[in-house]
Amino acid sequence: MILARSGNNTAIFASVHAATAIGGTIGGILLSIWGGFQRRIHGLLLGTILTFTSAIAFGLSNSTPLWLITTFFAALFWPIIGSSEQSIWLAKIPSQIQGRVFAARFLMTQMPVLIALGVTGILADRVFEPAMMLGGSLAPLLGGLFGTGLGSGMAAGFARSNFRFFQVGNKIIAAKIIREAAKNRLKPTLLSGKTVSIAKRTQIAARETPIIPITTTSRICDRLGLIIKHRSHQ
């Protein structure tokens, strides 16, 4: 996207990556000094919103100064997400099975990345780029935000995908079930004589505030925990 919108200027491309590296380094140093949020779920959600807000602004930008600023802040807030998420996993998973859980978690999170890498190039070249050219199907609707021409389609696709992450973060914060979990007040309850798991309660709450990705993740974590617990006793 950067090369396409900058006329294949490798100096600009390198500068953007350098700004990303500087932002991530400074973010990590500041987080080490500060220590992060006391409630890790707050750090995870706020970091998600701030990071992907900056990423959306990056997709909307079309000049070198704005690219440098937005990518810097996107990388600056990223360590908050990683550290908060890792802290939650370390706190919730028993130490004797952490290796197996983390290995399974890494596999589950990397498989969609491989699929995304294979699909992204096709969507950019055959869908978004042609649609954002002059006379394209999306140019009248999004041309005012992203412009038209080379790189505009990739910018639109990039901003759209990051907006979805931003939207998920906001919906989670709005969900009462997640706020209860953050306050350590969420426990399995009985409903008609049956124990209702966190995943099920999240699914019930999602009828009012849809959180499909989080519901699915909770269900997977519940099942994964049961499988690992069963095998650890064998």
Coordinates of N, CA and C in Angstrom, one line a residue:
M1 N 0.8 -1.2 0.0 CA 0.0 0.0 0.0 C 0.9 1.3 0.0
I2 N 1.9 1.3 0.9 CA 2.7 2.5 1.0 C 3.5 2.7 -0.3
L3 N 4.1 1.6 -0.9 CA 4.8 1.7 -2.1 C 3.9 2.2 -3.3
A4 N 2.7 1.6 -3.3 CA 1.8 2.0 -4.4 C 1.4 3.4 -4.3
R5 N 1.2 4.0 -3.1 CA 0.7 5.3 -2.9 C 1.9 6.3 -2.9
S6 N 3.1 5.9 -2.8 CA 4.2 6.8 -2.8 C 5.1 6.7 -4.0
G7 N 4.6 6.0 -5.1 CA 5.4 5.9 -6.3 C 6.6 5.0 -6.2
N8 N 6.4 3.9 -5.4 CA 7.5 3.0 -5.1 C 8.7 3.6 -4.5
N9 N 8.5 4.6 -3.6 CA 9.6 5.3 -2.9 C 10.0 4.4 -1.7
T10 N 11.2 3.7 -1.8 CA 11.6 2.8 -0.8 C 12.1 3.6 0.5
A11 N 12.5 4.8 0.3 CA 12.9 5.6 1.5 C 11.7 5.8 2.4
I12 N 10.5 6.2 1.8 CA 9.3 6.4 2.6 C 8.9 5.0 3.3
F13 N 9.0 4.0 2.5 CA 8.6 2.6 3.0 C 9.5 2.3 4.2
A14 N 10.8 2.5 4.1 CA 11.7 2.2 5.2 C 11.4 3.1 6.4
S15 N 11.1 4.4 6.2 CA 10.8 5.3 7.2 C 9.6 4.9 8.0
V16 N 8.6 4.4 7.3 CA 7.3 4.0 8.0 C 7.6 2.8 8.9
H17 N 8.4 1.8 8.4 CA 8.8 0.7 9.2 C 9.7 1.1 10.4
A18 N 10.5 2.0 10.2 CA 11.4 2.5 11.3 C 10.5 3.2 12.4
A19 N 9.5 3.9 12.0 CA 8.6 4.6 12.9 C 7.8 3.5 13.7
T20 N 7.4 2.4 13.0 CA 6.8 1.3 13.7 C 7.7 0.7 14.8
A21 N 8.9 0.5 14.4 CA 9.9 -0.1 15.4 C 10.1 0.8 16.5
I22 N 10.3 2.1 16.3 CA 10.5 3.0 17.4 C 9.3 3.1 18.3
G23 N 8.1 3.1 17.7 CA 6.9 3.2 18.5 C 6.8 1.9 19.4
G24 N 7.0 0.7 18.9 CA 6.9 -0.5 19.6 C 8.0 -0.5 20.8
T25 N 9.2 -0.1 20.5 CA 10.3 -0.1 21.5 C 9.9 0.9 22.6
I26 N 9.5 2.1 22.3 CA 9.1 3.1 23.3 C 7.9 2.6 24.1
G27 N 7.0 2.0 23.5 CA 5.8 1.4 24.2 C 6.2 0.3 25.2
G28 N 7.2 -0.5 24.7 CA 7.6 -1.6 25.6 C 8.4 -1.0 26.8
I29 N 9.2 0.0 26.6 CA 10.0 0.6 27.7 C 9.0 1.3 28.7
L30 N 8.1 2.1 28.2 CA 7.1 2.7 29.1 C 6.3 1.7 29.8
L31 N 5.9 0.7 29.2 CA 5.1 -0.3 29.9 C 5.9 -1.0 31.0
S32 N 7.2 -1.2 30.8 CA 8.1 -1.9 31.8 C 8.2 -1.0 33.0
I33 N 8.3 0.3 32.8 CA 8.4 1.3 33.9 C 7.1 1.4 34.6
W34 N 6.0 1.5 33.9 CA 4.7 1.7 34.4 C 4.1 0.4 35.1
G35 N 4.2 -0.7 34.4 CA 3.7 -1.9 34.9 C 2.3 -2.3 34.3
G36 N 1.7 -1.4 33.6 CA 0.4 -1.8 33.0 C -0.8 -1.6 33.9
F37 N -2.0 -1.9 33.4 CA -3.2 -1.8 34.2 C -3.3 -2.8 35.3
Q38 N -3.9 -2.5 36.4 CA -4.1 -3.4 37.4 C -5.1 -4.5 37.0
R39 N -6.1 -4.1 36.3 CA -7.1 -5.0 35.7 C -6.6 -5.3 34.3
R40 N -6.1 -6.4 34.0 CA -5.5 -6.7 32.7 C -6.5 -6.6 31.6
I41 N -7.8 -7.0 31.9 CA -8.8 -6.9 30.8 C -9.0 -5.5 30.3
H42 N -8.8 -4.5 31.2 CA -8.9 -3.1 30.8 C -7.8 -2.8 29.9
G43 N -6.6 -3.3 30.2 CA -5.5 -3.0 29.3 C -5.6 -3.6 27.9
L44 N -6.2 -4.9 27.9 CA -6.4 -5.6 26.7 C -7.4 -4.8 25.8
L45 N -8.5 -4.4 26.4 CA -9.5 -3.8 25.6 C -9.2 -2.3 25.2
L46 N -8.6 -1.6 26.1 CA -8.2 -0.2 25.8 C -7.1 -0.2 24.8
G47 N -6.1 -1.1 25.0 CA -5.0 -1.2 24.0 C -5.5 -1.6 22.6
T48 N -6.5 -2.5 22.6 CA -7.1 -2.8 21.3 C -7.8 -1.6 20.6
I49 N -8.5 -0.9 21.3 CA -9.2 0.3 20.8 C -8.2 1.3 20.3
L50 N -7.2 1.6 21.1 CA -6.2 2.7 20.7 C -5.4 2.2 19.5
T51 N -4.9 1.0 19.6 CA -4.1 0.5 18.5 C -4.8 0.5 17.1
F52 N -6.0 0.0 17.1 CA -6.7 -0.2 15.9 C -7.4 1.2 15.4
T53 N -7.6 2.1 16.4 CA -8.0 3.4 16.0 C -6.8 4.1 15.2
S54 N -5.6 3.9 15.7 CA -4.4 4.4 15.0 C -4.2 3.7 13.6
A55 N -4.5 2.4 13.6 CA -4.4 1.7 12.3 C -5.4 2.2 11.3
I56 N -6.6 2.5 11.8 CA -7.7 3.0 10.8 C -7.2 4.4 10.3
A57 N -6.6 5.2 11.2 CA -6.1 6.5 10.7 C -5.0 6.3 9.7
F58 N -4.2 5.3 9.9 CA -3.1 5.0 9.0 C -3.7 4.7 7.6
G59 N -4.7 3.9 7.5 CA -5.4 3.5 6.3 C -6.0 4.7 5.6
L60 N -6.5 5.7 6.4 CA -7.1 6.9 5.8 C -6.1 7.9 5.4
S61 N -4.8 7.8 5.8 CA -3.8 8.8 5.5 C -3.3 8.6 4.1
N62 N -2.7 9.6 3.6 CA -2.2 9.6 2.2 C -1.0 10.5 2.1
S63 N -0.2 10.7 3.2 CA 1.0 11.5 3.2 C 2.0 10.9 4.1
T64 N 3.3 11.1 3.9 CA 4.3 10.5 4.7 C 4.2 10.9 6.2
P65 N 4.1 12.2 6.5 CA 4.0 12.6 8.0 C 2.9 11.9 8.7
L66 N 1.7 11.8 8.1 CA 0.6 11.1 8.7 C 0.8 9.6 8.8
W67 N 1.5 9.0 7.8 CA 1.8 7.6 8.0 C 2.8 7.3 9.1
L68 N 3.8 8.2 9.3 CA 4.7 8.1 10.4 C 4.1 8.2 11.7
I69 N 3.2 9.2 11.9 CA 2.6 9.4 13.1 C 1.6 8.3 13.5
T70 N 0.8 7.9 12.6 CA -0.3 6.9 12.9 C 0.4 5.5 13.2
T71 N 1.4 5.2 12.4 CA 2.0 3.8 12.6 C 2.8 3.8 13.9
F72 N 3.4 5.0 14.3 CA 4.1 5.1 15.5 C 3.1 4.8 16.7
F73 N 2.0 5.5 16.7 CA 1.0 5.3 17.8 C 0.4 3.9 17.8
A74 N 0.2 3.3 16.6 CA -0.3 2.0 16.6 C 0.6 1.0 17.2
A75 N 1.9 1.2 17.0 CA 2.9 0.3 17.6 C 3.1 0.6 19.0
L76 N 3.0 1.9 19.4 CA 3.2 2.3 20.8 C 2.2 1.6 21.7
F77 N 1.0 1.5 21.3 CA 0.0 0.8 22.2 C -0.1 -0.7 22.1
W78 N 0.6 -1.3 21.1 CA 0.5 -2.7 20.9 C 1.1 -3.5 22.1
P79 N 2.2 -3.1 22.8 CA 2.6 -3.9 23.9 C 1.6 -4.0 25.1
I80 N 0.7 -3.0 25.2 CA -0.4 -3.1 26.2 C -1.2 -4.3 25.9
I81 N -1.5 -4.5 24.6 CA -2.4 -5.7 24.3 C -1.6 -7.0 24.6
G82 N -0.4 -7.1 24.1 CA 0.3 -8.4 24.3 C 0.6 -8.7 25.7
S83 N 1.0 -7.7 26.5 CA 1.3 -8.0 27.9 C 0.1 -8.3 28.7
S84 N -1.0 -7.6 28.5 CA -2.3 -7.8 29.2 C -2.8 -9.2 28.9
E85 N -2.8 -9.6 27.6 CA -3.3 -10.9 27.2 C -2.5 -12.0 27.8
Q86 N -1.1 -11.8 27.7 CA -0.3 -12.9 28.3 C -0.4 -13.0 29.8
S87 N -0.6 -11.9 30.5 CA -0.8 -11.9 31.9 C -2.1 -12.7 32.3
I88 N -3.1 -12.4 31.5 CA -4.4 -13.1 31.8 C -4.2 -14.6 31.6
W89 N -3.6 -15.1 30.6 CA -3.4 -16.5 30.3 C -2.5 -17.1 31.5
L90 N -1.4 -16.4 31.8 CA -0.6 -16.9 32.9 C -1.3 -17.0 34.2
A91 N -2.2 -16.1 34.5 CA -2.9 -16.1 35.8 C -4.0 -17.2 35.8
K92 N -4.6 -17.5 34.7 CA -5.7 -18.4 34.7 C -5.4 -19.8 34.4
I93 N -4.3 -20.1 33.8 CA -3.9 -21.5 33.4 C -2.9 -22.0 34.5
P94 N -3.2 -23.2 35.0 CA -2.3 -23.8 36.0 C -0.9 -24.0 35.4
S95 N 0.1 -23.8 36.2 CA 1.5 -23.8 35.7 C 1.9 -25.2 35.1
Q96 N 1.3 -26.3 35.6 CA 1.7 -27.6 35.1 C 1.2 -27.9 33.7
I97 N 0.2 -27.1 33.2 CA -0.3 -27.4 31.9 C -0.1 -26.2 30.9
Q98 N 0.6 -25.2 31.4 CA 0.8 -24.0 30.6 C 1.4 -24.2 29.3
G99 N 2.4 -25.1 29.2 CA 3.1 -25.4 28.0 C 2.2 -25.9 26.9
R100 N 1.4 -26.9 27.3 CA 0.4 -27.5 26.3 C -0.7 -26.5 25.9
V101 N -1.1 -25.7 26.9 CA -2.2 -24.7 26.5 C -1.6 -23.6 25.6
F102 N -0.4 -23.1 25.9 CA 0.2 -22.1 25.1 C 0.5 -22.6 23.7
A103 N 0.9 -23.9 23.6 CA 1.2 -24.4 22.3 C 0.0 -24.5 21.4
A104 N -1.1 -25.0 22.1 CA -2.4 -25.1 21.4 C -2.9 -23.7 21.0
R105 N -2.8 -22.8 21.9 CA -3.2 -21.4 21.6 C -2.4 -20.8 20.4
F106 N -1.1 -21.0 20.4 CA -0.3 -20.5 19.3 C -0.7 -21.1 18.0
L107 N -1.0 -22.4 18.0 CA -1.5 -23.1 16.8 C -2.8 -22.5 16.3
M108 N -3.7 -22.3 17.2 CA -5.0 -21.8 16.9 C -5.0 -20.4 16.4
T109 N -4.1 -19.6 16.9 CA -4.0 -18.2 16.5 C -3.2 -18.0 15.2
Q110 N -2.3 -18.9 14.9 CA -1.5 -18.8 13.7 C -2.2 -19.3 12.4
M111 N -3.0 -20.3 12.6 CA -3.7 -20.9 11.4 C -4.5 -19.9 10.6
P112 N -5.3 -19.0 11.3 CA -6.0 -18.0 10.6 C -5.1 -17.0 9.9
V113 N -3.9 -16.8 10.5 CA -3.0 -15.8 9.8 C -2.5 -16.4 8.5
L114 N -2.2 -17.7 8.4 CA -1.8 -18.3 7.2 C -2.9 -18.1 6.1
I115 N -4.1 -18.3 6.5 CA -5.3 -18.2 5.6 C -5.4 -16.7 5.1
A116 N -5.3 -15.8 6.1 CA -5.4 -14.4 5.7 C -4.3 -13.9 4.8
L117 N -3.1 -14.4 5.0 CA -2.0 -14.0 4.1 C -2.2 -14.5 2.7
G118 N -2.9 -15.7 2.5 CA -3.1 -16.2 1.2 C -4.3 -15.5 0.5
V119 N -5.2 -15.0 1.3 CA -6.4 -14.4 0.8 C -6.2 -12.9 0.5
T120 N -5.4 -12.2 1.4 CA -5.3 -10.8 1.3 C -4.8 -10.3 0.0
G121 N -3.8 -10.9 -0.6 CA -3.2 -10.5 -1.9 C -4.3 -10.6 -3.0
I122 N -5.0 -11.7 -3.0 CA -6.1 -11.9 -4.0 C -7.1 -10.8 -3.9
L123 N -7.6 -10.5 -2.7 CA -8.6 -9.5 -2.5 C -8.1 -8.1 -2.9
A124 N -6.9 -7.8 -2.6 CA -6.3 -6.5 -2.9 C -6.2 -6.3 -4.4
D125 N -5.7 -7.4 -5.1 CA -5.4 -7.2 -6.5 C -6.7 -7.3 -7.4
R126 N -7.6 -8.2 -7.0 CA -8.7 -8.5 -7.8 C -10.1 -7.9 -7.4
V127 N -10.1 -7.4 -6.1 CA -11.4 -6.9 -5.6 C -11.3 -5.4 -5.3
F128 N -10.4 -5.1 -4.3 CA -10.4 -3.7 -3.7 C -9.7 -2.7 -4.7
E129 N -8.6 -3.1 -5.3 CA -7.9 -2.2 -6.2 C -8.7 -1.8 -7.4
P130 N -9.3 -2.8 -8.1 CA -10.2 -2.4 -9.3 C -11.4 -1.6 -8.8
A131 N -11.9 -2.0 -7.7 CA -13.1 -1.3 -7.2 C -12.9 0.2 -6.9
M132 N -11.6 0.5 -6.5 CA -11.3 1.9 -6.1 C -10.6 2.7 -7.2
M133 N -10.5 2.1 -8.4 CA -10.1 2.9 -9.5 C -11.2 3.8 -10.0
L134 N -10.8 4.8 -10.8 CA -11.8 5.7 -11.4 C -12.8 4.9 -12.2
G135 N -14.1 5.1 -11.9 CA -15.1 4.3 -12.5 C -15.4 3.0 -11.8
G136 N -14.7 2.6 -10.7 CA -14.9 1.4 -10.0 C -16.1 1.4 -9.1
S137 N -16.5 0.3 -8.7 CA -17.8 0.2 -8.0 C -17.8 0.9 -6.6
L138 N -16.6 0.9 -6.0 CA -16.5 1.5 -4.6 C -16.0 3.0 -4.7
A139 N -15.5 3.4 -5.8 CA -14.9 4.8 -5.9 C -15.9 5.9 -5.6
P140 N -17.2 5.8 -6.0 CA -18.1 6.9 -5.6 C -18.4 6.9 -4.2
L141 N -18.4 5.7 -3.5 CA -18.7 5.6 -2.1 C -17.6 6.0 -1.2
L142 N -16.4 5.5 -1.5 CA -15.2 5.6 -0.6 C -14.1 6.5 -1.2
G143 N -14.3 6.9 -2.4 CA -13.2 7.7 -3.0 C -12.9 9.0 -2.3
G144 N -13.9 9.6 -1.6 CA -13.7 10.8 -0.9 C -12.8 10.6 0.3
L145 N -12.8 9.4 0.9 CA -12.0 9.1 2.1 C -10.6 8.6 1.7
F146 N -10.6 7.7 0.8 CA -9.3 7.0 0.4 C -8.7 7.5 -0.9
G147 N -9.4 8.3 -1.6 CA -8.9 8.6 -2.9 C -9.1 7.5 -3.9
T148 N -8.7 7.8 -5.2 CA -8.8 6.7 -6.2 C -7.4 6.6 -6.8
G149 N -7.2 5.4 -7.4 CA -5.9 5.1 -8.0 C -5.1 4.0 -7.3
L150 N -3.9 3.9 -7.6 CA -3.1 2.8 -7.0 C -3.0 3.0 -5.5
G151 N -3.2 1.9 -4.8 CA -3.1 1.8 -3.3 C -4.4 2.2 -2.6
S152 N -5.3 2.8 -3.3 CA -6.5 3.2 -2.6 C -7.4 2.0 -2.2
G153 N -7.4 1.0 -3.0 CA -8.2 -0.2 -2.6 C -7.6 -0.9 -1.4
M154 N -6.2 -1.0 -1.4 CA -5.6 -1.6 -0.3 C -5.8 -0.8 1.0
A155 N -5.8 0.5 0.9 CA -6.0 1.4 2.0 C -7.4 1.1 2.6
A156 N -8.4 1.0 1.7 CA -9.8 0.8 2.1 C -9.9 -0.5 2.8
G157 N -9.3 -1.6 2.2 CA -9.4 -2.9 2.8 C -8.7 -2.9 4.2
F158 N -7.5 -2.2 4.3 CA -6.8 -2.2 5.5 C -7.6 -1.5 6.6
A159 N -8.2 -0.4 6.3 CA -9.0 0.4 7.2 C -10.2 -0.4 7.7
R160 N -10.8 -1.1 6.7 CA -12.0 -1.9 7.0 C -11.7 -3.0 8.0
S161 N -10.7 -3.7 7.8 CA -10.3 -4.9 8.6 C -10.0 -4.4 10.1
N162 N -9.3 -3.3 10.2 CA -9.0 -2.7 11.5 C -10.2 -2.2 12.2
F163 N -11.1 -1.7 11.4 CA -12.4 -1.2 12.0 C -13.1 -2.3 12.7
R164 N -13.0 -3.5 12.2 CA -13.7 -4.6 12.8 C -13.2 -4.9 14.1
F165 N -11.8 -4.9 14.3 CA -11.2 -5.1 15.6 C -11.6 -4.0 16.6
F166 N -11.6 -2.8 16.1 CA -12.1 -1.6 16.9 C -13.5 -1.8 17.4
Q167 N -14.3 -2.3 16.5 CA -15.8 -2.5 16.8 C -15.9 -3.6 17.8
V168 N -15.1 -4.7 17.7 CA -15.2 -5.8 18.7 C -14.8 -5.3 20.1
G169 N -13.7 -4.5 20.1 CA -13.3 -4.0 21.4 C -14.4 -3.1 22.1
N170 N -15.0 -2.3 21.3 CA -16.1 -1.4 21.9 C -17.3 -2.3 22.4
K171 N -17.6 -3.3 21.6 CA -18.8 -4.1 22.0 C -18.5 -4.9 23.3
I172 N -17.2 -5.4 23.4 CA -16.9 -6.1 24.6 C -17.0 -5.2 25.8
I173 N -16.5 -4.0 25.7 CA -16.6 -3.0 26.8 C -18.0 -2.8 27.2
A174 N -18.9 -2.7 26.2 CA -20.3 -2.4 26.4 C -21.1 -3.6 27.0
A175 N -20.5 -4.8 27.0 CA -21.2 -6.0 27.5 C -21.0 -6.2 29.0
K176 N -22.2 -6.3 29.7 CA -22.1 -6.4 31.1 C -21.4 -7.7 31.6
I177 N -21.6 -8.8 30.8 CA -20.9 -10.0 31.2 C -19.4 -9.9 31.2
I178 N -18.8 -9.1 30.4 CA -17.4 -8.9 30.4 C -17.0 -8.0 31.6
R179 N -17.8 -7.0 31.9 CA -17.5 -6.1 33.0 C -17.5 -6.9 34.3
E180 N -18.4 -7.9 34.4 CA -18.5 -8.7 35.6 C -17.3 -9.6 35.7
A181 N -16.8 -10.1 34.5 CA -15.6 -11.0 34.5 C -14.4 -10.2 35.0
A182 N -14.3 -8.9 34.5 CA -13.2 -8.0 34.9 C -13.1 -7.8 36.4
K183 N -14.3 -7.8 37.1 CA -14.4 -7.6 38.5 C -14.3 -8.9 39.3
N184 N -14.0 -10.0 38.6 CA -13.9 -11.3 39.3 C -15.2 -11.7 39.9
R185 N -16.4 -11.2 39.4 CA -17.7 -11.6 39.9 C -18.4 -12.6 39.1
L186 N -17.7 -13.1 38.0 CA -18.4 -14.0 37.1 C -18.1 -15.4 37.5
K187 N -19.0 -16.2 37.9 CA -18.9 -17.6 38.3 C -19.9 -18.4 37.6
P188 N -19.6 -19.7 37.4 CA -20.6 -20.6 36.8 C -21.9 -20.6 37.6
T189 N -23.0 -20.5 37.0 CA -24.3 -20.5 37.7 C -25.1 -21.7 37.3
L190 N -26.2 -21.9 38.1 CA -27.1 -23.0 37.8 C -28.3 -22.4 37.1
L191 N -28.7 -23.1 36.0 CA -29.9 -22.6 35.2 C -30.7 -23.9 34.9
S192 N -31.8 -24.1 35.5 CA -32.7 -25.3 35.3 C -31.9 -26.5 35.7
G193 N -31.1 -26.4 36.8 CA -30.4 -27.6 37.3 C -29.1 -27.9 36.5
K194 N -28.7 -27.0 35.5 CA -27.5 -27.3 34.8 C -26.5 -26.1 35.0
T195 N -25.3 -26.5 35.1 CA -24.2 -25.5 35.2 C -24.1 -24.8 33.9
V196 N -24.1 -23.4 33.9 CA -23.9 -22.6 32.7 C -22.5 -22.1 32.7
S197 N -21.7 -22.4 31.7 CA -20.3 -22.0 31.6 C -20.3 -20.5 31.2
I198 N -19.1 -20.0 31.3 CA -18.8 -18.6 30.9 C -19.2 -18.4 29.4
A199 N -18.8 -19.4 28.6 CA -19.1 -19.3 27.2 C -20.6 -19.2 26.9
K200 N -21.4 -20.0 27.7 CA -22.8 -20.0 27.5 C -23.4 -18.7 27.9
R201 N -23.0 -18.2 29.1 CA -23.5 -16.9 29.6 C -23.1 -15.8 28.6
T202 N -21.9 -15.9 28.1 CA -21.5 -14.8 27.1 C -22.4 -14.9 25.9
Q203 N -22.8 -16.1 25.4 CA -23.7 -16.3 24.3 C -25.0 -15.8 24.6
I204 N -25.5 -15.9 25.8 CA -26.8 -15.4 26.2 C -26.8 -13.9 26.1
A205 N -25.7 -13.3 26.7 CA -25.6 -11.8 26.7 C -25.4 -11.3 25.3
A206 N -24.9 -12.1 24.4 CA -24.6 -11.7 23.0 C -25.9 -11.5 22.2
R207 N -27.0 -12.0 22.8 CA -28.3 -11.8 22.1 C -28.7 -10.3 22.1
E208 N -28.2 -9.6 23.2 CA -28.4 -8.1 23.2 C -27.3 -7.4 22.6
T209 N -26.1 -7.8 22.9 CA -24.9 -7.2 22.3 C -24.0 -8.3 21.6
P210 N -24.2 -8.5 20.3 CA -23.5 -9.6 19.6 C -22.0 -9.5 19.7
I211 N -21.4 -10.5 20.2 CA -19.9 -10.6 20.3 C -19.5 -12.0 19.8
I212 N -19.7 -12.2 18.5 CA -19.5 -13.6 18.0 C -18.1 -14.0 18.1
P213 N -17.1 -13.2 17.8 CA -15.7 -13.7 18.0 C -15.4 -14.1 19.4
I214 N -15.8 -13.3 20.4 CA -15.5 -13.6 21.8 C -16.3 -14.8 22.3
T215 N -17.5 -15.0 21.9 CA -18.3 -16.2 22.2 C -17.6 -17.4 21.7
T216 N -17.2 -17.4 20.5 CA -16.5 -18.5 19.9 C -15.2 -18.8 20.6
T217 N -14.4 -17.8 21.0 CA -13.2 -18.0 21.7 C -13.4 -18.6 23.0
S218 N -14.4 -18.1 23.7 CA -14.7 -18.6 25.1 C -15.1 -20.1 25.0
R219 N -15.9 -20.4 24.0 CA -16.3 -21.8 23.9 C -15.1 -22.7 23.6
I220 N -14.2 -22.3 22.7 CA -13.0 -23.0 22.4 C -12.2 -23.2 23.6
C221 N -12.0 -22.1 24.4 CA -11.2 -22.2 25.6 C -11.8 -23.1 26.7
D222 N -13.1 -23.1 26.8 CA -13.7 -24.1 27.7 C -13.5 -25.5 27.3
R223 N -13.6 -25.8 26.0 CA -13.4 -27.2 25.5 C -12.0 -27.6 25.7
L224 N -11.1 -26.6 25.3 CA -9.6 -26.9 25.4 C -9.2 -27.2 26.8
G225 N -9.7 -26.4 27.7 CA -9.4 -26.6 29.2 C -9.9 -28.0 29.6
L226 N -11.1 -28.4 29.2 CA -11.6 -29.7 29.6 C -10.7 -30.8 29.1
I227 N -10.3 -30.7 27.8 CA -9.5 -31.8 27.2 C -8.2 -31.9 27.9
I228 N -7.5 -30.7 28.1 CA -6.2 -30.8 28.8 C -6.3 -31.3 30.2
K229 N -7.3 -30.9 30.9 CA -7.5 -31.3 32.3 C -7.7 -32.8 32.3
H230 N -8.5 -33.4 31.4 CA -8.8 -34.8 31.3 C -7.5 -35.6 31.0
R231 N -6.7 -35.1 30.1 CA -5.5 -35.8 29.7 C -4.4 -35.7 30.8
S232 N -4.4 -34.6 31.6 CA -3.4 -34.4 32.6 C -3.7 -35.4 33.8
H233 N -4.9 -35.9 33.9 CA -5.2 -36.9 35.0 C -5.0 -38.3 34.5
Q234 N -4.7 -38.5 33.2 CA -4.5 -39.9 32.7 C -3.1 -40.4 33.1

